[in-house]
Structure formats: structure tokens, C-alpha cells
């Protein structure tokens, strides 16, 4: 079976959708795969990644997160004509490629839409794209949503639920296990804050990540705990201005090999994202696998509240409010038994639903059924 994968980017270009696309391709290694994506510069190149042919199309700019390329249409047409795929797998949101594909896809070629999130960057642009999206979903043979919450609550999917299947994102659970040296590094972090519990949060410092609610909630956290905030971004300095507390520590970008060290060292993972721009939450999966229970907000049409279940794997705060978020943290800090119970349940949930092994098995079954 020949499968053409269409994604905004592809490995080694990093990103959530890029990583999912790579995992899908790897899961279908017994089939013939090709990938077409945008490049991160203005050059169009032919590449090979782990034996897979990848066409990277040069771009001349971006508009509301959408890479722009006129030549993409020509290259996509040529690949479809030459490769003659049995199935095309399109990762969305990707408005320009969606438009081009509608014009080019052969009638007998099956179409799988891998739906990662709604388009939120521009209401005006989405209103222009919406008719194209509707035709795309109507043409699709299958739509893969990353969570039941996204399938059931995202307005664009409301008329196409009968076409939807769930394929949740995945994390490399093996990479989160600790060896002897890792355990020493965990102990070293804990020794920096002797006798105190650690509240950890990490992510890009942008408004939808909601870090201001964690920082503004700090005065209401009545337990003797330290707050470690990793990552950076355009609002880092603005966030630092929100507090003078000595127990709030901005530590900047965390090296990949240290992420699991901080997950395991922490007692609570603060995940204060506030909008469905947080469509799933891979760091949420990672912290849960490392036995660190999270505190989250309730977010409509987001997989966050599917990854972590209220009062089973973590605390869910119903309203976006700094004091309520702090209260959720206090609940876990005060109750060691509940915190440990949530930690075990969270680890088990990720093992059962969100591991790479589970993902690969599901992908094989989905495409076999097609």
C-alpha cells in the first residue's frame, strides 16, 4: 500500500504535529511511505529520513502560522501523479495544503484527515477557509481526532462524528525511565529545596499557557513549597514582573535529558493552560508517567481533560482563576495519600493509553481497516 503523508514540517524539524507525523510513518513501515512538507527556509529540497523520501518545499513567508508557497501546488501534483498513493494522510490545521489537495486528490484515493486542533490564530482567515474545510471533511474517508473531547466539542467536527476515530498522541515512556545516574540528579534537585515540596511547570511562555495564573496564585499557596518554572518565550519578562516571591524560580530552557529529572523530582505538576490552543498536552502525559500528579483548568474542546481525569489522576479547576488554581495545588500538597494515589493512577493511564507502543498498534489497525 502506498501512503502519502502531508504535514507542515517533518523530522528533524521539531514540533508536536511533526512528531506525530513521524510516528505515523514509522508505524506504517511495512508500507511504502512518502512525505511532503514545508521547509524552514526558501529552498525546496529532496531529503531521506530513516529511509523515507521527504520533499521539503521552500516557503517565502508565513501568515497566521501558515507557511506560504506557490510552488507547493506543482510539487504536490507531481508527487501524486508519480507516486500514485492509495491513501493520503493530511495533518491539519494546514489551510493552504488543504486547498491544494482538494484540487488535486484523485477520486479513488482514500483521504485520512489527522485533526490535531481547531484554527484559532485568526477568526477572519478561518471564516475564509471554513468552506474549504467543510469540503475537505466531506471528502475524507476517515478523520482522526486526538481525543474524544476534541471530537465531541470541536464545532468543525460536529457534522462528521460518524467519520471520526480516536488516535491519541503518544510519548516515549521508555525515555522517561530513570537509571542510577538519573536518580542521583533527582536527589540533587530535591536537596536544593530541603524539606520542601516542589511545584514544577514548564512550557513556552505564551499567554495561552496560563503561567500568570500560577504566579498570581502563589500568595494563596499556603504550604511550604517551592515553584520551579522552566522554559522561555515572548512574555518571560512580563511573567517575572508579576512576583517578587523568593520561592518562585525561573530556570529557563531545560535540556531534553533533564526534563524527566525535574518531572521525577517534583511533587506536583502545574499545568495552567487556559484555551483549546492547548489541544492535548504531551508534557502532561510525561509528568503523569513520572508519577507527578497535575493541576489543570477545565478547557472545552481540548484533550487536556482527557489526558488527566478529574479526581482520578489529578485536580481539575473548573474556572480560570488564580486563587482556585492555588486551592487545587493546596489540596494535593496537604494530602499525601491522595497525591500518591493520583500519581499511580496517572502513570498507569499513560502506560495504557498514551505510550508509543499503544500508538503504533492503533495506527496499524486503523490503516489495515482502510
PDB file of C-alpha atoms in Angstrom, residues 91-278:
ATOM      1  CA  UNK A  91      -2.305  16.609   9.117  1.00  0.00           C
ATOM      2  CA  UNK A  92      -4.422  19.681   9.929  1.00  0.00           C
ATOM      3  CA  UNK A  93      -4.668  22.572  10.621  1.00  0.00           C
ATOM      4  CA  UNK A  94      -2.904  23.294   7.335  1.00  0.00           C
ATOM      5  CA  UNK A  95      -5.213  25.550   5.265  1.00  0.00           C
ATOM      6  CA  UNK A  96      -3.037  26.068   2.174  1.00  0.00           C
ATOM      7  CA  UNK A  97      -2.298  22.362   1.715  1.00  0.00           C
ATOM      8  CA  UNK A  98      -5.953  21.549   2.336  1.00  0.00           C
ATOM      9  CA  UNK A  99      -6.954  23.854  -0.517  1.00  0.00           C
ATOM     10  CA  UNK A 100      -4.336  22.468  -2.896  1.00  0.00           C
ATOM     11  CA  UNK A 101      -5.190  18.875  -2.012  1.00  0.00           C
ATOM     12  CA  UNK A 102      -8.903  19.364  -2.705  1.00  0.00           C
ATOM     13  CA  UNK A 103      -7.984  20.426  -6.227  1.00  0.00           C
ATOM     14  CA  UNK A 104      -5.582  17.536  -6.820  1.00  0.00           C
ATOM     15  CA  UNK A 105      -6.668  14.394  -4.969  1.00  0.00           C
ATOM     16  CA  UNK A 106      -7.754  11.587  -7.327  1.00  0.00           C
ATOM     17  CA  UNK A 107     -11.290  10.322  -6.886  1.00  0.00           C
ATOM     18  CA  UNK A 108     -10.231   6.786  -5.922  1.00  0.00           C
ATOM     19  CA  UNK A 109      -7.537   7.814  -3.448  1.00  0.00           C
ATOM     20  CA  UNK A 110      -8.603   7.453   0.170  1.00  0.00           C
ATOM     21  CA  UNK A 111      -8.184  10.511   2.391  1.00  0.00           C
ATOM     22  CA  UNK A 112      -7.344  10.437   6.096  1.00  0.00           C
ATOM     23  CA  UNK A 113      -7.548  13.736   7.954  1.00  0.00           C
ATOM     24  CA  UNK A 114      -5.448  13.787  11.128  1.00  0.00           C
ATOM     25  CA  UNK A 115      -7.193  16.555  13.078  1.00  0.00           C
ATOM     26  CA  UNK A 116      -4.911  17.994  15.758  1.00  0.00           C
ATOM     27  CA  UNK A 117      -6.658  21.226  16.711  1.00  0.00           C
ATOM     28  CA  UNK A 118      -9.036  23.963  15.652  1.00  0.00           C
ATOM     29  CA  UNK A 119      -7.754  27.037  13.826  1.00  0.00           C
ATOM     30  CA  UNK A 120      -7.582  29.798  16.421  1.00  0.00           C
ATOM     31  CA  UNK A 121      -4.954  32.225  15.126  1.00  0.00           C
ATOM     32  CA  UNK A 122      -7.326  34.403  13.073  1.00  0.00           C
ATOM     33  CA  UNK A 123     -11.138  34.440  13.006  1.00  0.00           C
ATOM     34  CA  UNK A 124     -11.110  36.319   9.697  1.00  0.00           C
ATOM     35  CA  UNK A 125      -8.829  33.832   7.969  1.00  0.00           C
ATOM     36  CA  UNK A 126     -10.779  30.898   9.393  1.00  0.00           C
ATOM     37  CA  UNK A 127     -14.044  32.337   8.065  1.00  0.00           C
ATOM     38  CA  UNK A 128     -12.453  32.383   4.592  1.00  0.00           C
ATOM     39  CA  UNK A 129     -11.087  28.854   4.979  1.00  0.00           C
ATOM     40  CA  UNK A 130     -14.208  27.316   6.557  1.00  0.00           C
ATOM     41  CA  UNK A 131     -15.950  26.367   3.252  1.00  0.00           C
ATOM     42  CA  UNK A 132     -12.759  24.603   2.131  1.00  0.00           C
ATOM     43  CA  UNK A 133     -12.532  22.776   5.452  1.00  0.00           C
ATOM     44  CA  UNK A 134     -16.155  21.647   5.101  1.00  0.00           C
ATOM     45  CA  UNK A 135     -15.472  20.206   1.639  1.00  0.00           C
ATOM     46  CA  UNK A 136     -12.323  18.554   2.915  1.00  0.00           C
ATOM     47  CA  UNK A 137     -14.159  16.810   5.753  1.00  0.00           C
ATOM     48  CA  UNK A 138     -16.931  15.756   3.389  1.00  0.00           C
ATOM     49  CA  UNK A 139     -14.330  14.227   1.047  1.00  0.00           C
ATOM     50  CA  UNK A 140     -12.483  12.440   3.864  1.00  0.00           C
ATOM     51  CA  UNK A 141     -12.847   8.692   4.322  1.00  0.00           C
ATOM     52  CA  UNK A 142     -11.695   8.960   7.938  1.00  0.00           C
ATOM     53  CA  UNK A 143     -10.994  11.761  10.419  1.00  0.00           C
ATOM     54  CA  UNK A 144      -8.606  11.035  13.272  1.00  0.00           C
ATOM     55  CA  UNK A 145      -9.157  13.169  16.379  1.00  0.00           C
ATOM     56  CA  UNK A 146      -6.562  13.191  19.137  1.00  0.00           C
ATOM     57  CA  UNK A 147      -9.143  12.895  21.935  1.00  0.00           C
ATOM     58  CA  UNK A 148     -12.873  12.245  22.457  1.00  0.00           C
ATOM     59  CA  UNK A 149     -13.110  15.793  23.844  1.00  0.00           C
ATOM     60  CA  UNK A 150     -11.839  17.250  20.573  1.00  0.00           C
ATOM     61  CA  UNK A 151     -14.163  15.034  18.531  1.00  0.00           C
ATOM     62  CA  UNK A 152     -17.245  15.825  20.626  1.00  0.00           C
ATOM     63  CA  UNK A 153     -16.700  19.517  21.394  1.00  0.00           C
ATOM     64  CA  UNK A 154     -14.866  20.994  18.392  1.00  0.00           C
ATOM     65  CA  UNK A 155     -17.507  22.769  16.279  1.00  0.00           C
ATOM     66  CA  UNK A 156     -15.871  21.962  12.877  1.00  0.00           C
ATOM     67  CA  UNK A 157     -16.278  18.221  13.560  1.00  0.00           C
ATOM     68  CA  UNK A 158     -19.881  18.408  14.741  1.00  0.00           C
ATOM     69  CA  UNK A 159     -21.346  17.150  11.432  1.00  0.00           C
ATOM     70  CA  UNK A 160     -18.698  14.495  10.814  1.00  0.00           C
ATOM     71  CA  UNK A 161     -18.550  12.486  14.049  1.00  0.00           C
ATOM     72  CA  UNK A 162     -19.601   9.321  12.201  1.00  0.00           C
ATOM     73  CA  UNK A 163     -16.326   9.551  10.248  1.00  0.00           C
ATOM     74  CA  UNK A 164     -14.183  10.097  13.337  1.00  0.00           C
ATOM     75  CA  UNK A 165     -11.890   7.714  15.163  1.00  0.00           C
ATOM     76  CA  UNK A 166      -9.672   8.484  18.143  1.00  0.00           C
ATOM     77  CA  UNK A 167      -5.893   8.341  17.793  1.00  0.00           C
ATOM     78  CA  UNK A 168      -4.335   9.952  20.850  1.00  0.00           C
ATOM     79  CA  UNK A 169      -0.873  11.449  20.797  1.00  0.00           C
ATOM     80  CA  UNK A 170       1.931   9.478  22.390  1.00  0.00           C
ATOM     81  CA  UNK A 171       5.058   9.881  24.493  1.00  0.00           C
ATOM     82  CA  UNK A 172       8.222   7.822  24.614  1.00  0.00           C
ATOM     83  CA  UNK A 173       7.692   6.206  28.020  1.00  0.00           C
ATOM     84  CA  UNK A 174      10.981   4.298  27.869  1.00  0.00           C
ATOM     85  CA  UNK A 175      12.834   7.594  27.619  1.00  0.00           C
ATOM     86  CA  UNK A 176      11.232   8.731  30.875  1.00  0.00           C
ATOM     87  CA  UNK A 177      12.640   5.881  32.963  1.00  0.00           C
ATOM     88  CA  UNK A 178      15.463   6.644  35.391  1.00  0.00           C
ATOM     89  CA  UNK A 179      18.850   4.980  35.576  1.00  0.00           C
ATOM     90  CA  UNK A 180      21.186   5.190  38.579  1.00  0.00           C
ATOM     91  CA  UNK A 181      22.780   8.471  37.436  1.00  0.00           C
ATOM     92  CA  UNK A 182      19.354   9.988  36.785  1.00  0.00           C
ATOM     93  CA  UNK A 183      18.246   9.130  40.314  1.00  0.00           C
ATOM     94  CA  UNK A 184      21.289  10.952  41.696  1.00  0.00           C
ATOM     95  CA  UNK A 185      20.348  14.043  39.679  1.00  0.00           C
ATOM     96  CA  UNK A 186      16.778  13.847  41.028  1.00  0.00           C
ATOM     97  CA  UNK A 187      18.166  13.779  44.567  1.00  0.00           C
ATOM     98  CA  UNK A 188      20.433  16.740  43.795  1.00  0.00           C
ATOM     99  CA  UNK A 189      17.442  18.857  42.726  1.00  0.00           C
ATOM    100  CA  UNK A 190      15.482  17.907  45.837  1.00  0.00           C
ATOM    101  CA  UNK A 191      18.479  18.784  48.047  1.00  0.00           C
ATOM    102  CA  UNK A 192      18.338  22.326  46.673  1.00  0.00           C
ATOM    103  CA  UNK A 193      14.986  22.700  48.466  1.00  0.00           C
ATOM    104  CA  UNK A 194      15.426  20.671  51.670  1.00  0.00           C
ATOM    105  CA  UNK A 195      12.236  19.721  53.480  1.00  0.00           C
ATOM    106  CA  UNK A 196      10.029  21.453  50.900  1.00  0.00           C
ATOM    107  CA  UNK A 197       7.687  20.132  48.253  1.00  0.00           C
ATOM    108  CA  UNK A 198       8.311  21.131  44.643  1.00  0.00           C
ATOM    109  CA  UNK A 199       5.692  22.533  42.265  1.00  0.00           C
ATOM    110  CA  UNK A 200       7.008  22.280  38.698  1.00  0.00           C
ATOM    111  CA  UNK A 201       5.754  23.883  35.494  1.00  0.00           C
ATOM    112  CA  UNK A 202       7.329  24.004  32.050  1.00  0.00           C
ATOM    113  CA  UNK A 203       6.348  25.204  28.613  1.00  0.00           C
ATOM    114  CA  UNK A 204       6.705  28.036  26.138  1.00  0.00           C
ATOM    115  CA  UNK A 205       5.990  31.365  27.787  1.00  0.00           C
ATOM    116  CA  UNK A 206       2.978  32.498  25.764  1.00  0.00           C
ATOM    117  CA  UNK A 207      -0.429  33.706  27.027  1.00  0.00           C
ATOM    118  CA  UNK A 208      -2.451  30.529  26.395  1.00  0.00           C
ATOM    119  CA  UNK A 209      -0.107  28.525  28.644  1.00  0.00           C
ATOM    120  CA  UNK A 210      -1.651  30.426  31.577  1.00  0.00           C
ATOM    121  CA  UNK A 211       1.505  30.754  33.660  1.00  0.00           C
ATOM    122  CA  UNK A 212       0.288  34.103  35.018  1.00  0.00           C
ATOM    123  CA  UNK A 213      -2.409  32.211  36.928  1.00  0.00           C
ATOM    124  CA  UNK A 214       0.181  30.043  38.634  1.00  0.00           C
ATOM    125  CA  UNK A 215       2.335  33.065  39.517  1.00  0.00           C
ATOM    126  CA  UNK A 216      -0.588  35.212  40.668  1.00  0.00           C
ATOM    127  CA  UNK A 217      -1.842  32.271  42.707  1.00  0.00           C
ATOM    128  CA  UNK A 218       1.468  31.864  44.567  1.00  0.00           C
ATOM    129  CA  UNK A 219       0.440  34.018  47.592  1.00  0.00           C
ATOM    130  CA  UNK A 220      -2.542  31.683  48.136  1.00  0.00           C
ATOM    131  CA  UNK A 221      -0.383  28.541  48.246  1.00  0.00           C
ATOM    132  CA  UNK A 222      -0.168  28.148  51.995  1.00  0.00           C
ATOM    133  CA  UNK A 223       2.119  25.126  52.144  1.00  0.00           C
ATOM    134  CA  UNK A 224       5.895  25.432  52.434  1.00  0.00           C
ATOM    135  CA  UNK A 225       6.626  24.687  48.775  1.00  0.00           C
ATOM    136  CA  UNK A 226       8.905  25.969  46.018  1.00  0.00           C
ATOM    137  CA  UNK A 227       7.722  26.798  42.494  1.00  0.00           C
ATOM    138  CA  UNK A 228      10.085  25.969  39.608  1.00  0.00           C
ATOM    139  CA  UNK A 229       9.162  27.360  36.184  1.00  0.00           C
ATOM    140  CA  UNK A 230      11.036  26.094  33.136  1.00  0.00           C
ATOM    141  CA  UNK A 231      11.016  27.320  29.562  1.00  0.00           C
ATOM    142  CA  UNK A 232      11.053  30.757  27.980  1.00  0.00           C
ATOM    143  CA  UNK A 233       9.169  32.813  25.435  1.00  0.00           C
ATOM    144  CA  UNK A 234       7.922  36.251  24.400  1.00  0.00           C
ATOM    145  CA  UNK A 235       6.269  37.012  27.757  1.00  0.00           C
ATOM    146  CA  UNK A 236       9.012  35.720  30.070  1.00  0.00           C
ATOM    147  CA  UNK A 237       9.967  39.155  31.371  1.00  0.00           C
ATOM    148  CA  UNK A 238       6.310  40.078  31.806  1.00  0.00           C
ATOM    149  CA  UNK A 239       5.784  36.952  33.923  1.00  0.00           C
ATOM    150  CA  UNK A 240       8.816  37.745  36.067  1.00  0.00           C
ATOM    151  CA  UNK A 241       7.345  41.165  36.809  1.00  0.00           C
ATOM    152  CA  UNK A 242       4.277  39.535  38.386  1.00  0.00           C
ATOM    153  CA  UNK A 243       6.076  38.361  41.516  1.00  0.00           C
ATOM    154  CA  UNK A 244       8.812  39.250  43.961  1.00  0.00           C
ATOM    155  CA  UNK A 245       8.454  35.979  45.864  1.00  0.00           C
ATOM    156  CA  UNK A 246      11.727  34.216  46.570  1.00  0.00           C
ATOM    157  CA  UNK A 247      10.079  30.815  46.223  1.00  0.00           C
ATOM    158  CA  UNK A 248       9.287  31.321  42.519  1.00  0.00           C
ATOM    159  CA  UNK A 249      12.281  30.231  40.418  1.00  0.00           C
ATOM    160  CA  UNK A 250      12.572  30.844  36.658  1.00  0.00           C
ATOM    161  CA  UNK A 251      15.202  28.397  35.421  1.00  0.00           C
ATOM    162  CA  UNK A 252      14.981  28.982  31.647  1.00  0.00           C
ATOM    163  CA  UNK A 253      15.145  26.334  28.962  1.00  0.00           C
ATOM    164  CA  UNK A 254      15.597  22.822  30.327  1.00  0.00           C
ATOM    165  CA  UNK A 255      17.791  20.435  28.291  1.00  0.00           C
ATOM    166  CA  UNK A 256      15.860  17.470  26.912  1.00  0.00           C
ATOM    167  CA  UNK A 257      17.778  14.981  29.032  1.00  0.00           C
ATOM    168  CA  UNK A 258      16.886  16.929  32.195  1.00  0.00           C
ATOM    169  CA  UNK A 259      13.133  17.105  31.655  1.00  0.00           C
ATOM    170  CA  UNK A 260      12.464  13.712  33.205  1.00  0.00           C
ATOM    171  CA  UNK A 261      14.742  14.622  36.118  1.00  0.00           C
ATOM    172  CA  UNK A 262      12.524  17.588  37.004  1.00  0.00           C
ATOM    173  CA  UNK A 263       9.341  15.558  36.460  1.00  0.00           C
ATOM    174  CA  UNK A 264      10.509  12.930  38.933  1.00  0.00           C
ATOM    175  CA  UNK A 265      11.853  15.493  41.398  1.00  0.00           C
ATOM    176  CA  UNK A 266       8.569  17.407  41.561  1.00  0.00           C
ATOM    177  CA  UNK A 267       5.650  16.647  43.856  1.00  0.00           C
ATOM    178  CA  UNK A 268       3.060  18.451  41.715  1.00  0.00           C
ATOM    179  CA  UNK A 269       2.968  19.466  38.062  1.00  0.00           C
ATOM    180  CA  UNK A 270       1.253  22.819  37.479  1.00  0.00           C
ATOM    181  CA  UNK A 271      -0.367  22.852  34.034  1.00  0.00           C
ATOM    182  CA  UNK A 272      -2.357  26.124  33.891  1.00  0.00           C
ATOM    183  CA  UNK A 273      -3.124  26.277  30.141  1.00  0.00           C
ATOM    184  CA  UNK A 274      -6.354  28.188  29.563  1.00  0.00           C
ATOM    185  CA  UNK A 275      -7.531  27.727  25.943  1.00  0.00           C
ATOM    186  CA  UNK A 276      -8.015  24.925  23.433  1.00  0.00           C
ATOM    187  CA  UNK A 277      -4.836  26.116  21.730  1.00  0.00           C
ATOM    188  CA  UNK A 278      -3.522  23.527  24.197  1.00  0.00           C
TER     189      UNK A 278
END
